[in-house]
Amino acid sequence: MSETLYDRLGGEDAIGAVVERFYERVLADEQVAHYFDDVDMQNQRAHQTQFISAVAGGPVDYSGEDMETAHEDLGITTADFNAIAAHLEATLEAFEVDADDRDAVLAAVGEYEDDIVTVTA
């Protein structure tokens, strides 16, 4: 059996650690932090860990809202999506995830851009 991206990332615990650091970066960024003002961050971190685990091929089913429903009222712009993606990439790099695996994670998340970005300008 070949190793999945989930396995190469180190599984759920390692992905959870990445998500923790990722949200530290996001919440420190004035451009995007406001999206999380009224968000239960413990729940958000759990959902994000589950989401990344699922898109990375892990034995995890994502049980949160679908991406379009979860983001439809947030007014997320392409610039904001790109800023958050840059935080994810930087976090993965800080955890020494190799470039091909970073690209694979970003590509998997990027497949949801049309469902997440609701403001085009």
mmCIF file of C-alpha atoms in Angstrom:
data_model
loop_
_atom_site.group_PDB
_atom_site.id
_atom_site.type_symbol
_atom_site.label_atom_id
_atom_site.label_comp_id
_atom_site.label_asym_id
_atom_site.label_seq_id
_atom_site.Cartn_x
_atom_site.Cartn_y
_atom_site.Cartn_z
ATOM 1 C CA MET A 1 0.000 0.000 0.000
ATOM 2 C CA SER A 2 1.423 3.395 -0.909
ATOM 3 C CA GLU A 3 1.779 6.129 1.651
ATOM 4 C CA THR A 4 -0.851 8.875 1.440
ATOM 5 C CA LEU A 5 -0.275 12.593 1.785
ATOM 6 C CA TYR A 6 -1.988 12.266 5.172
ATOM 7 C CA ASP A 7 0.670 9.728 6.204
ATOM 8 C CA ARG A 8 3.516 11.872 4.874
ATOM 9 C CA LEU A 9 2.184 14.847 6.861
ATOM 10 C CA GLY A 10 2.390 12.723 10.015
ATOM 11 C CA GLY A 11 -1.272 11.917 10.566
ATOM 12 C CA GLU A 12 -3.932 13.659 12.596
ATOM 13 C CA ASP A 13 -1.742 14.792 15.504
ATOM 14 C CA ALA A 14 0.831 16.399 13.207
ATOM 15 C CA ILE A 15 -1.899 18.007 11.098
ATOM 16 C CA GLY A 16 -3.482 19.310 14.305
ATOM 17 C CA ALA A 17 -0.170 20.921 15.282
ATOM 18 C CA VAL A 18 0.068 22.547 11.835
ATOM 19 C CA VAL A 19 -3.498 23.833 12.167
ATOM 20 C CA GLU A 20 -2.739 25.294 15.606
ATOM 21 C CA ARG A 21 0.251 27.241 14.287
ATOM 22 C CA PHE A 22 -1.649 28.169 11.105
ATOM 23 C CA TYR A 23 -4.400 29.855 13.125
ATOM 24 C CA GLU A 24 -1.827 31.684 15.240
ATOM 25 C CA ARG A 25 -0.587 33.237 12.003
ATOM 26 C CA VAL A 26 -4.067 33.920 10.633
ATOM 27 C CA LEU A 27 -5.321 35.542 13.837
ATOM 28 C CA ALA A 28 -2.241 37.789 13.927
ATOM 29 C CA ASP A 29 -2.958 39.040 10.384
ATOM 30 C CA GLU A 30 -5.155 42.162 10.418
ATOM 31 C CA GLN A 31 -6.221 41.531 6.826
ATOM 32 C CA VAL A 32 -8.030 38.278 7.648
ATOM 33 C CA ALA A 33 -8.342 37.970 11.443
ATOM 34 C CA HIS A 34 -11.762 39.664 11.467
ATOM 35 C CA TYR A 35 -13.314 36.630 9.784
ATOM 36 C CA PHE A 36 -12.805 34.777 13.064
ATOM 37 C CA ASP A 37 -14.070 37.427 15.519
ATOM 38 C CA ASP A 38 -17.184 35.479 16.506
ATOM 39 C CA VAL A 39 -15.854 31.981 15.825
ATOM 40 C CA ASP A 40 -15.347 29.253 18.421
ATOM 41 C CA MET A 41 -11.681 28.694 17.592
ATOM 42 C CA GLN A 42 -11.434 25.349 19.373
ATOM 43 C CA ASN A 43 -14.223 24.061 17.144
ATOM 44 C CA GLN A 44 -12.698 25.779 14.115
ATOM 45 C CA ARG A 45 -9.329 24.142 14.719
ATOM 46 C CA ALA A 46 -10.975 20.736 15.077
ATOM 47 C CA HIS A 47 -12.924 21.184 11.831
ATOM 48 C CA GLN A 48 -9.842 22.436 9.978
ATOM 49 C CA THR A 49 -7.788 19.481 11.217
ATOM 50 C CA GLN A 50 -10.537 17.148 10.073
ATOM 51 C CA PHE A 51 -10.836 18.933 6.699
ATOM 52 C CA ILE A 52 -7.101 18.858 5.934
ATOM 53 C CA SER A 53 -6.882 15.255 7.107
ATOM 54 C CA ALA A 54 -9.732 14.305 4.770
ATOM 55 C CA VAL A 55 -8.412 16.142 1.686
ATOM 56 C CA ALA A 56 -4.957 14.650 2.345
ATOM 57 C CA GLY A 57 -6.377 11.146 1.978
ATOM 58 C CA GLY A 58 -6.586 10.266 5.640
ATOM 59 C CA PRO A 59 -9.063 7.863 7.197
ATOM 60 C CA VAL A 60 -11.169 10.851 8.222
ATOM 61 C CA ASP A 61 -14.547 11.999 6.973
ATOM 62 C CA TYR A 62 -15.116 15.746 7.109
ATOM 63 C CA SER A 63 -18.350 16.371 8.997
ATOM 64 C CA GLY A 64 -18.511 20.166 8.875
ATOM 65 C CA GLU A 65 -20.724 22.270 6.656
ATOM 66 C CA ASP A 66 -19.963 22.162 2.970
ATOM 67 C CA MET A 67 -17.511 24.894 2.005
ATOM 68 C CA GLU A 68 -19.995 27.032 0.097
ATOM 69 C CA THR A 69 -22.535 27.108 2.937
ATOM 70 C CA ALA A 70 -19.882 27.708 5.580
ATOM 71 C CA HIS A 71 -18.456 30.722 3.740
ATOM 72 C CA GLU A 72 -21.403 32.196 1.835
ATOM 73 C CA ASP A 73 -22.062 35.127 4.190
ATOM 74 C CA LEU A 74 -18.453 36.013 4.950
ATOM 75 C CA GLY A 75 -17.613 38.140 1.910
ATOM 76 C CA ILE A 76 -14.224 36.523 1.381
ATOM 77 C CA THR A 77 -12.193 38.055 -1.421
ATOM 78 C CA THR A 78 -9.590 36.398 -3.616
ATOM 79 C CA ALA A 79 -6.912 38.473 -1.867
ATOM 80 C CA ASP A 80 -8.073 37.188 1.521
ATOM 81 C CA PHE A 81 -8.178 33.592 0.282
ATOM 82 C CA ASN A 82 -4.636 34.010 -1.050
ATOM 83 C CA ALA A 83 -3.449 35.530 2.253
ATOM 84 C CA ILE A 84 -4.837 32.579 4.204
ATOM 85 C CA ALA A 85 -3.328 30.128 1.703
ATOM 86 C CA ALA A 86 0.036 31.885 2.144
ATOM 87 C CA HIS A 87 -0.245 31.388 5.917
ATOM 88 C CA LEU A 88 -0.934 27.707 5.347
ATOM 89 C CA GLU A 89 2.043 27.382 3.026
ATOM 90 C CA ALA A 90 4.347 29.207 5.461
ATOM 91 C CA THR A 91 3.141 27.028 8.317
ATOM 92 C CA LEU A 92 3.732 23.835 6.356
ATOM 93 C CA GLU A 93 7.201 25.105 5.473
ATOM 94 C CA ALA A 94 7.906 25.877 9.157
ATOM 95 C CA PHE A 95 6.991 22.255 9.919
ATOM 96 C CA GLU A 96 9.494 21.201 7.225
ATOM 97 C CA VAL A 97 6.873 19.628 4.970
ATOM 98 C CA ASP A 98 8.573 19.039 1.647
ATOM 99 C CA ALA A 99 7.700 21.262 -1.308
ATOM 100 C CA ASP A 100 5.781 18.598 -3.251
ATOM 101 C CA ASP A 101 3.603 17.817 -0.242
ATOM 102 C CA ARG A 102 3.054 21.527 0.495
ATOM 103 C CA ASP A 103 1.950 21.963 -3.111
ATOM 104 C CA ALA A 104 -0.373 18.959 -2.808
ATOM 105 C CA VAL A 105 -2.036 20.369 0.330
ATOM 106 C CA LEU A 106 -2.434 23.793 -1.264
ATOM 107 C CA ALA A 107 -3.846 22.248 -4.436
ATOM 108 C CA ALA A 108 -6.353 20.201 -2.429
ATOM 109 C CA VAL A 109 -7.486 23.271 -0.484
ATOM 110 C CA GLY A 110 -7.424 25.373 -3.666
ATOM 111 C CA GLU A 111 -10.046 23.121 -5.206
ATOM 112 C CA TYR A 112 -12.525 24.796 -2.826
ATOM 113 C CA GLU A 113 -11.625 28.387 -3.752
ATOM 114 C CA ASP A 114 -14.772 28.921 -5.830
ATOM 115 C CA ASP A 115 -16.901 27.808 -2.874
ATOM 116 C CA ILE A 116 -15.021 29.997 -0.371
ATOM 117 C CA VAL A 117 -14.485 33.232 -2.310
ATOM 118 C CA THR A 118 -17.763 35.114 -2.523
ATOM 119 C CA VAL A 119 -16.570 38.605 -3.459
ATOM 120 C CA THR A 120 -14.802 39.227 -6.732
ATOM 121 C CA ALA A 121 -13.073 42.549 -7.095
#
